[in-house]
Amino acid sequence: MASKLFARRAAVCVTIVAAAGAGGLSGCALKPLVDVKPPSDTVISGNINNVTQAVAVYAAAMRLFAAAYGGSVSHDIGSGIGYITETGLLTDEFTATYGNYPLDSRTADTGSGSYGTYDALQSTRTQAHLATSALTKFGKASPPSDVAESYMMEAYTELMLAEYICSGIPLSTVSFGGGITYSAGLTTTQVLNAAMAHFDTASTYAGTASVQTAIAIGKGRTWLDLDEYDSAAGAVINVAPSDAYLVQYGTQFGFQNGIWVEFGSGNLTGTATVSNVEGENGLNFVSARDPRVPTMNLGATNGYAAYSSASSPIVLASGIEGQLIQAEAALSHGTPTWLDILNALRTNGTFTTAPDASNPSVTDTTYNAGSGGVAGLPPLVDPGTLDARVDLLFRERAFWMYATGHREGDLRRLVRQYQRPEQTVYPIGPYILPVPVNGAPTTYGSQVVGIPDAREQQTNGLYHGCNNLGA
Amino acid sequence: MRPPIAYVVLALSLGLATSVLPGQQPEPLQIAQNNTSGRGPAFYVVRTPGGKREVAYGEVALRRRLSLALDHVSLADALAAVSQQTGIRFVYMKDEVHVDRLVSLRAQDIALAAALTEILFDAGVDVELLPDNQVALVKRLVKPNVDDARGKEDGNTVRGRVTDAATGVGLADVSVVVNDLAPDSESIARSKKPLRFHVRSSGSTVTGKDGRYQIGGITPGTYVVVAHRLSYAPKVDTITVRKDSGVVTVNFQLRPVAYSLNEVVTTATGQEERYKVGTDIAVIDADSVVKNAPILNVSDLLAARAPGVSVEASSGAVGSPSLIRIRGISSIYGTNDPILIVDGVRVNGSMSAIEVSNMASGGPTPSRLDDIDPNSIEKIEVLKGPSASALYGTDAANGVIVITTKRGTSGPARWAADYTHSWTSVPGNWPWLYQGYGTNPLSNVPGGCSNGSGCHQDSVVRYNPLNNPYTTTLASGLTDAYNLSVSGGAPTVQYYVNASREDQLGASKLSDYDAYLIRKANGGSIDSWVLRPNTNNNNRISSHLTMQPTPTLDLTFTSNFVQQLTLNGGDGINAALNGFTQIDTAYHPSSVLTQRNTSAIDRAFGALSGTWRPTGWLVFHASGGYDYTSRVDQSQSAATDCVTGCPGVTNGLGIGRSTETVTSVDVGGTATWPLHGAIGAKTSLGEQYTKSQTDAVGLAGSNLPQGSTTLNGAASTTASQADVVAATAGWYVQQEFSLNDRLYLSGGVREDAGSGFGSKLVAPAYPKASISWLLSQEPFWPVNTNVLSTVRLRAAYGQSGTQPGQFEAQQVYASQQAVLGGQLVPAYYMTGVGNPYLKPERTGEIEGGADIGVFHDRALIAVTFYQRRTSNELISAALAPSVGGGSYQENVGDVLNQGLEITLQRLLLVDTRNFGWDVNGGVAFNKNDLVSLGNHVLAGYNGTNSTTRFVPGYPLDGVWARPLLGYSDQNHDGIIERSEIVVGDSAVYVGATQPKYELNLSTNIAVLHEFHINMLFSYQHALTQSQGVFNCVNGPQSFGAQSEHASLAQQAQFQYYNVTFSCLPEVVSFLRFQSAALSWDVPGSVTRRLHLRSAQLMLMGRNLGLWTSYAGKDPEVNSNQGRDQISDNGIVPQTRDYSFRVIIGF
């Protein structure tokens, strides 16, 4: 009797356990119960599963790219100044008027990624990588150009890192959906190769004309950095001088053209000024009165007048750069066409003459615009020596591509590829600010590259600092 | 002459009856008088199927009430009538019970026990209460149940009966041991050694259900006979047995001890007797504490009442929160708050950061734990850690506070009301502040000397506005508290409703001088909140409904409504307490007394739970709870209420609104069965689900029009939104075994899924195991010792977790905008990398200890050692920029908490008829150690600059500071200058933020059964506190050279701030006289005249004394919201309260 009773009870117990188990008492079955809806302003990667959402990830990459490239200190995402401003300060393009003196005076040579560009480029690269993942996964129906553009942005951020940051750049990755893969510091060449690979991938998608321009020019620029002039010329051969890829900005706070904000156009109290023969070696960007570098007098400082509003786009890559690349390739072979290419950008060769209104004995010559689209540039004359030709070519690059983040790469190439000593290309000597500031450095230092944020070394166990602080 | 069993049972029920119906003639009295011949039934209870039967006394079932009108009906019909009213099913063998006999009974509202006693009078049966609401009528055994075989052997026999001294009821399961104490003559002859005292058991047995025992085979000699039973003080008798003694009768009357291991405690699987549970669960009898001590909230109830449960007060301002920390702190980024269970369901009890800071201003507000009305609480149990809380799953790593609210008893409505009035003030004297005056050598301008100016000091003034009645910002506060409750019901439905109201006025005010100045400036009007900037008002209603719709089903519905409004005048109070050296300075209190911070709570939470016993051995339970809190915080700055136009103050208004909900479901079942012989088994299985969600929005407007109190018209507004959601779901299984009702083993496992867990994570399982051994119940236990009358050994191990932060495991994107083609388009920015491998923090705890009853169980000492290791510590690690920067959570690091807790439970010092004195106490040691932290950079934590740090090898939140190495008055001018102190270059470890040990002591004195005195003291040893109030930031040091009136040591401390720009933390200890209460139970002769059931008058005091090495105001208070705020800067010290209370029952 007792054993029977016990047997019955035991049977019921087993039934309870079994029923409860069938009812979902396993760890896996519990998970749906705890799937919580994220707040309205937050999206979980697991919930990104359609074209619209994938495009939103791409849109964020576009925004981050714009900020990292031409943003200002006041942009909302990321922090610090954009690539154009930061490299412009380090080189002879800009001079600081407020803060950023160590960078401007080339003395910020210890772990100074905190200016923001390193971080901004890296987070843009990460977001672009996530965008390529999301688009290739869910964005089949979106324009293939978005995918091409995302890869292109990944490539450009790598290219910019290579041109600015010291050798030893980690290209860590975050997978879409989670997971981190840390990377050791790669050499400049390795990073350029990575950029090239991303440009190659980008070119396998049908981009719009402007995206194709950016890809071709980006490739050419990368080949130049790799000291491969013929490949560079080959990459850009199909780009017409009038082609361009423009980075978009908005009038809304946080989406603005940082150069317009920084250089006085926006608020007349910008954080930098256009330099004029900065630190002995600098070019005369102001006094040249060159229409390619329009400036405006803001009293003690010179504003950069190229942009009319906060939403003015900034050129990332253009056919002009393509022509300059071809000219450089020609020069590397000693082919005389290098000068013809440069001059074709400046003028179509025709001109008008008229007496000077204030001095009738002088005849003013006005050249008609060349393929570069800027009027009034007389043709150049071959200076004769190789060094002078190189100087002329790089001066043309500096003026054509002023404030588009090319100068730092060019100065480093002059050192690396044209064997110019650093002190002959970077600003040197006494550091003089247009508006004197107490406590500012008094002499230019020797910094020629950007240095990753100190946090890189602290939290990325594979990273062990710069390989080389030189150009 | 022992009273018969039935009489005793009846007397118990009579007590209840007479107290319910004062002045009425209760019929049961007559029954009792009739029933003096011992022919009524005996009452027993069988708690588990097939289990032993125990004598029933005070069983709830026996107190069920019914009314009968039976005139010469058959016993069968009578039983049917009883059955109908009480839901009890009677079972009996027809040949044992003569159901045809006729019985009569007319009675109104009598207890079941009384009714059965009457109708079963002379029926020759006893009553057994079975688990599933069944009552068995069994034939009364004629002979005592003697189970000792030796009784049949030759020799002498010892026998007798063991009864409860208080009730006369025979006690079953009493161990009776006959010990041979004196050596017999043979052994003396054999041994040349001196006479040796030795103990040898000559026989032992256990009493039968009527308390009788018999031990045979006792050879001649002198014996000590010991009778002992759990929860009773053992008794000893010495007998001499001669050859021809035959039967020696030894009767014992055992006295119940105050502390009972029989007490029922709450576990995740249900209620269980304490002696079966392998952990030390602290039980606070809230009902009795609230009645006998000045208690305003749940934190007060917990303070200094359970070792290991530490209550950290944040301020003396009314409506201030306290942090509850159990057995130290374990988490760096996760919460260290215990979870809160009320009537079986999880509710919001959080007390850390987000809950206690005013959403609009950052000032403190009450914690969610303190929303709960202490008057509605029956008892609080504290499960101190994973060893006890493992089955509660993730979130329970910091312990569980289990609150059981009061429930009704059937019968006519019983009302109770009380009123308390308190006067509060801030005790103590305030130190002088000094200000040097002189001439500035550069400008030749006389004035206050500032440090480093080279000032030629020529005079010193001393002042402290708090010492001047005209300028002080401290005032007398008042509290009025009202409470009304009613309880009652029918046999199948009982109710309890409690309503209370509290109006508190804090002990701070605008100084009279400032009021005068403002009135002068503003033409006479001052807002009342500026005059008294700290108030707290509560209205609470809680109700408890219990139903037994069928004999096998119990349903409970509880609901609580809380309305609370707290005003904390923020800056004004703080600034005033920072100290000023002059009556008129730029730092004048009134110039900053401009912020009106309010927090309004509307909260409702309730639980519906049911217990179903389909058969006697199977119990199912299910409960669902919902907790809804609406919170509106406001912070208003008004530029009108200042003396000098409020420099820097604009009219501003911040509003924070949030709704917080907790939804929980808990279902489970327990099956009990005898496995084999003495081995019992119990299996429990259950599933729990909890989801908590907070949706908050913040709005702020600045430059409001003068006098405006709405956001309309603000020059600019900003808005923010924060939504937090977390859910866990888990199931558990637990298997228990018992052996001989003395050894209990239990093992279980809980498996959880959590909304914060990584996708790559297999649902974590938390194991538990425990053992409890009633050693002193074993036959071999040498019970003749009076010192160790009860010994229980216990050990337990369990694991629990802390869930990662919301969406830390998932890659999250912020949904914002981007510009594309000149248009704003939606954009998803990756803001959290997501760690798919993210696990909960896992805390494993092992605890072991003993419950020891000493001196005939006059006191019970519980000793518990624990070691708690938290691994997979969740840290927010800074990310390398190359992965996009930011931070993400990782499982890194270990934290170890070790400690010892000793509880002294009611040491009865004096226990006479007219005077009783007992002492309770506890001491808790805790050592906290951050064992490792990996090599990660903690996000948002500036390690080397923080006062509190996370450094491996030191406690969590260890306090670090540059040391003050020395000082000397080198130029002998009596003034320590900045250059005359030596401060170490780098910070060194100072101490832990938590005390090394805490000690609490309470004592109760009862005189003439009418007067009761209760006192509570607490001592905390070696915690770190930083003086912010007077001796640091706003002390005279900031004004320069010091006075010769201040001691050199004091001056050195002042100067320390000038060197380091931080205050010097100190390791301090303190003893606080927490409370005292004198109560008088108004005698029945008086209450009857007033038509009251009962009345009690009380005088109470709180915070009556503080003895400390700390030179600042209060070593205990600090604004706990941030981890690194170990300073009493700007905080009202804890107040001293005197209260008067009257309690009546009617």
PDB file of N, CA, C and O in Angstrom, chain B residues 492-527:
ATOM      1  N   THR B 492     -13.622  32.135   5.732  1.00  0.00           N
ATOM      2  CA  THR B 492     -13.022  31.928   4.419  1.00  0.00           C
ATOM      3  C   THR B 492     -12.486  33.205   3.788  1.00  0.00           C
ATOM      4  O   THR B 492     -11.864  33.158   2.739  1.00  0.00           O
ATOM      5  N   VAL B 493     -12.727  34.339   4.382  1.00  0.00           N
ATOM      6  CA  VAL B 493     -12.192  35.599   3.849  1.00  0.00           C
ATOM      7  C   VAL B 493     -11.731  36.463   5.011  1.00  0.00           C
ATOM      8  O   VAL B 493     -12.477  36.678   5.954  1.00  0.00           O
ATOM      9  N   GLN B 494     -10.476  36.905   4.914  1.00  0.00           N
ATOM     10  CA  GLN B 494      -9.984  37.799   5.951  1.00  0.00           C
ATOM     11  C   GLN B 494      -9.370  39.037   5.289  1.00  0.00           C
ATOM     12  O   GLN B 494      -8.855  38.947   4.185  1.00  0.00           O
ATOM     13  N   TYR B 495      -9.455  40.133   5.976  1.00  0.00           N
ATOM     14  CA  TYR B 495      -8.934  41.357   5.406  1.00  0.00           C
ATOM     15  C   TYR B 495      -8.081  42.103   6.417  1.00  0.00           C
ATOM     16  O   TYR B 495      -8.255  41.932   7.636  1.00  0.00           O
ATOM     17  N   TYR B 496      -7.190  42.886   5.887  1.00  0.00           N
ATOM     18  CA  TYR B 496      -6.403  43.800   6.717  1.00  0.00           C
ATOM     19  C   TYR B 496      -6.187  45.051   5.886  1.00  0.00           C
ATOM     20  O   TYR B 496      -5.730  44.975   4.743  1.00  0.00           O
ATOM     21  N   VAL B 497      -6.518  46.177   6.418  1.00  0.00           N
ATOM     22  CA  VAL B 497      -6.320  47.432   5.696  1.00  0.00           C
ATOM     23  C   VAL B 497      -5.604  48.395   6.616  1.00  0.00           C
ATOM     24  O   VAL B 497      -5.929  48.498   7.801  1.00  0.00           O
ATOM     25  N   ASN B 498      -4.605  49.056   6.069  1.00  0.00           N
ATOM     26  CA  ASN B 498      -3.825  49.999   6.856  1.00  0.00           C
ATOM     27  C   ASN B 498      -3.727  51.302   6.086  1.00  0.00           C
ATOM     28  O   ASN B 498      -3.442  51.309   4.893  1.00  0.00           O
ATOM     29  N   ALA B 499      -3.995  52.386   6.755  1.00  0.00           N
ATOM     30  CA  ALA B 499      -3.835  53.693   6.120  1.00  0.00           C
ATOM     31  C   ALA B 499      -2.963  54.552   7.016  1.00  0.00           C
ATOM     32  O   ALA B 499      -3.108  54.519   8.243  1.00  0.00           O
ATOM     33  N   SER B 500      -2.046  55.266   6.428  1.00  0.00           N
ATOM     34  CA  SER B 500      -1.182  56.089   7.259  1.00  0.00           C
ATOM     35  C   SER B 500      -0.866  57.390   6.567  1.00  0.00           C
ATOM     36  O   SER B 500      -0.954  57.512   5.340  1.00  0.00           O
ATOM     37  N   ARG B 501      -0.515  58.344   7.357  1.00  0.00           N
ATOM     38  CA  ARG B 501      -0.151  59.652   6.835  1.00  0.00           C
ATOM     39  C   ARG B 501       1.011  60.167   7.679  1.00  0.00           C
ATOM     40  O   ARG B 501       1.055  59.970   8.890  1.00  0.00           O
ATOM     41  N   GLU B 502       1.926  60.821   6.982  1.00  0.00           N
ATOM     42  CA  GLU B 502       3.086  61.360   7.679  1.00  0.00           C
ATOM     43  C   GLU B 502       3.350  62.750   7.155  1.00  0.00           C
ATOM     44  O   GLU B 502       3.406  62.949   5.942  1.00  0.00           O
ATOM     45  N   ASP B 503       3.489  63.695   8.038  1.00  0.00           N
ATOM     46  CA  ASP B 503       3.868  65.050   7.631  1.00  0.00           C
ATOM     47  C   ASP B 503       5.136  65.399   8.376  1.00  0.00           C
ATOM     48  O   ASP B 503       5.153  65.457   9.598  1.00  0.00           O
ATOM     49  N   GLN B 504       6.192  65.595   7.598  1.00  0.00           N
ATOM     50  CA  GLN B 504       7.468  65.870   8.225  1.00  0.00           C
ATOM     51  C   GLN B 504       7.979  67.239   7.804  1.00  0.00           C
ATOM     52  O   GLN B 504       7.938  67.592   6.628  1.00  0.00           O
ATOM     53  N   LEU B 505       8.458  67.948   8.782  1.00  0.00           N
ATOM     54  CA  LEU B 505       9.080  69.240   8.511  1.00  0.00           C
ATOM     55  C   LEU B 505      10.536  69.114   8.925  1.00  0.00           C
ATOM     56  O   LEU B 505      10.837  68.797  10.071  1.00  0.00           O
ATOM     57  N   GLY B 506      11.431  69.310   7.983  1.00  0.00           N
ATOM     58  CA  GLY B 506      12.856  69.125   8.237  1.00  0.00           C
ATOM     59  C   GLY B 506      13.420  70.198   9.143  1.00  0.00           C
ATOM     60  O   GLY B 506      12.820  71.251   9.346  1.00  0.00           O
ATOM     61  N   ALA B 507      14.604  69.911   9.663  1.00  0.00           N
ATOM     62  CA  ALA B 507      15.196  70.780  10.668  1.00  0.00           C
ATOM     63  C   ALA B 507      16.062  71.875  10.058  1.00  0.00           C
ATOM     64  O   ALA B 507      17.102  72.213  10.579  1.00  0.00           O
ATOM     65  N   SER B 508      15.657  72.400   8.924  1.00  0.00           N
ATOM     66  CA  SER B 508      16.425  73.513   8.365  1.00  0.00           C
ATOM     67  C   SER B 508      15.483  74.650   7.996  1.00  0.00           C
ATOM     68  O   SER B 508      14.298  74.442   7.765  1.00  0.00           O
ATOM     69  N   LYS B 509      16.020  75.815   7.960  1.00  0.00           N
ATOM     70  CA  LYS B 509      15.186  76.991   7.686  1.00  0.00           C
ATOM     71  C   LYS B 509      16.040  78.097   7.090  1.00  0.00           C
ATOM     72  O   LYS B 509      17.264  78.032   7.073  1.00  0.00           O
ATOM     73  N   LEU B 510      15.388  79.108   6.613  1.00  0.00           N
ATOM     74  CA  LEU B 510      16.077  80.337   6.240  1.00  0.00           C
ATOM     75  C   LEU B 510      16.364  81.078   7.542  1.00  0.00           C
ATOM     76  O   LEU B 510      15.492  81.157   8.401  1.00  0.00           O
ATOM     77  N   SER B 511      17.570  81.587   7.686  1.00  0.00           N
ATOM     78  CA  SER B 511      17.883  82.232   8.955  1.00  0.00           C
ATOM     79  C   SER B 511      17.007  83.477   9.127  1.00  0.00           C
ATOM     80  O   SER B 511      16.584  84.111   8.161  1.00  0.00           O
ATOM     81  N   ASP B 512      16.759  83.804  10.374  1.00  0.00           N
ATOM     82  CA  ASP B 512      15.924  84.974  10.652  1.00  0.00           C
ATOM     83  C   ASP B 512      16.546  86.220  10.044  1.00  0.00           C
ATOM     84  O   ASP B 512      15.851  87.114   9.551  1.00  0.00           O
ATOM     85  N   TYR B 513      17.858  86.254  10.103  1.00  0.00           N
ATOM     86  CA  TYR B 513      18.553  87.428   9.567  1.00  0.00           C
ATOM     87  C   TYR B 513      18.322  87.542   8.064  1.00  0.00           C
ATOM     88  O   TYR B 513      18.011  88.609   7.539  1.00  0.00           O
ATOM     89  N   ASP B 514      18.435  86.424   7.377  1.00  0.00           N
ATOM     90  CA  ASP B 514      18.216  86.444   5.932  1.00  0.00           C
ATOM     91  C   ASP B 514      16.771  86.772   5.602  1.00  0.00           C
ATOM     92  O   ASP B 514      16.488  87.488   4.642  1.00  0.00           O
ATOM     93  N   ALA B 515      15.883  86.236   6.408  1.00  0.00           N
ATOM     94  CA  ALA B 515      14.474  86.529   6.174  1.00  0.00           C
ATOM     95  C   ALA B 515      14.228  88.027   6.290  1.00  0.00           C
ATOM     96  O   ALA B 515      13.516  88.633   5.488  1.00  0.00           O
ATOM     97  N   TYR B 516      14.880  88.611   7.276  1.00  0.00           N
ATOM     98  CA  TYR B 516      14.749  90.061   7.461  1.00  0.00           C
ATOM     99  C   TYR B 516      15.270  90.801   6.230  1.00  0.00           C
ATOM    100  O   TYR B 516      14.622  91.709   5.704  1.00  0.00           O
ATOM    101  N   LEU B 517      16.435  90.376   5.748  1.00  0.00           N
ATOM    102  CA  LEU B 517      17.037  91.059   4.596  1.00  0.00           C
ATOM    103  C   LEU B 517      16.168  90.923   3.347  1.00  0.00           C
ATOM    104  O   LEU B 517      15.995  91.870   2.581  1.00  0.00           O
ATOM    105  N   ILE B 518      15.623  89.714   3.154  1.00  0.00           N
ATOM    106  CA  ILE B 518      14.828  89.500   1.950  1.00  0.00           C
ATOM    107  C   ILE B 518      13.528  90.291   2.025  1.00  0.00           C
ATOM    108  O   ILE B 518      13.100  90.911   1.064  1.00  0.00           O
ATOM    109  N   ARG B 519      12.950  90.280   3.198  1.00  0.00           N
ATOM    110  CA  ARG B 519      11.711  91.048   3.345  1.00  0.00           C
ATOM    111  C   ARG B 519      11.980  92.514   3.056  1.00  0.00           C
ATOM    112  O   ARG B 519      11.186  93.189   2.405  1.00  0.00           O
ATOM    113  N   LYS B 520      13.123  92.976   3.512  1.00  0.00           N
ATOM    114  CA  LYS B 520      13.467  94.379   3.301  1.00  0.00           C
ATOM    115  C   LYS B 520      13.641  94.639   1.804  1.00  0.00           C
ATOM    116  O   LYS B 520      13.183  95.650   1.274  1.00  0.00           O
ATOM    117  N   ALA B 521      14.276  93.680   1.126  1.00  0.00           N
ATOM    118  CA  ALA B 521      14.564  93.892  -0.291  1.00  0.00           C
ATOM    119  C   ALA B 521      13.328  93.704  -1.166  1.00  0.00           C
ATOM    120  O   ALA B 521      13.143  94.411  -2.152  1.00  0.00           O
ATOM    121  N   ASN B 522      12.472  92.767  -0.800  1.00  0.00           N
ATOM    122  CA  ASN B 522      11.367  92.411  -1.695  1.00  0.00           C
ATOM    123  C   ASN B 522      10.010  92.900  -1.229  1.00  0.00           C
ATOM    124  O   ASN B 522       8.988  92.472  -1.748  1.00  0.00           O
ATOM    125  N   GLY B 523      10.011  93.719  -0.244  1.00  0.00           N
ATOM    126  CA  GLY B 523       8.737  94.285   0.177  1.00  0.00           C
ATOM    127  C   GLY B 523       7.881  93.324   0.973  1.00  0.00           C
ATOM    128  O   GLY B 523       6.662  93.372   0.897  1.00  0.00           O
ATOM    129  N   GLY B 524       8.515  92.448   1.700  1.00  0.00           N
ATOM    130  CA  GLY B 524       7.752  91.734   2.714  1.00  0.00           C
ATOM    131  C   GLY B 524       7.382  90.300   2.449  1.00  0.00           C
ATOM    132  O   GLY B 524       7.052  89.582   3.371  1.00  0.00           O
ATOM    133  N   SER B 525       7.397  89.838   1.208  1.00  0.00           N
ATOM    134  CA  SER B 525       6.925  88.472   1.016  1.00  0.00           C
ATOM    135  C   SER B 525       8.071  87.503   0.767  1.00  0.00           C
ATOM    136  O   SER B 525       9.005  87.808   0.029  1.00  0.00           O
ATOM    137  N   ILE B 526       7.982  86.374   1.395  1.00  0.00           N
ATOM    138  CA  ILE B 526       8.946  85.307   1.145  1.00  0.00           C
ATOM    139  C   ILE B 526       8.149  84.030   0.944  1.00  0.00           C
ATOM    140  O   ILE B 526       7.234  83.735   1.706  1.00  0.00           O
ATOM    141  N   ASP B 527       8.482  83.291  -0.084  1.00  0.00           N
ATOM    142  CA  ASP B 527       7.800  82.028  -0.312  1.00  0.00           C
ATOM    143  C   ASP B 527       8.022  81.117   0.893  1.00  0.00           C
ATOM    144  O   ASP B 527       9.105  81.069   1.465  1.00  0.00           O
TER     145      ASP B 527
END
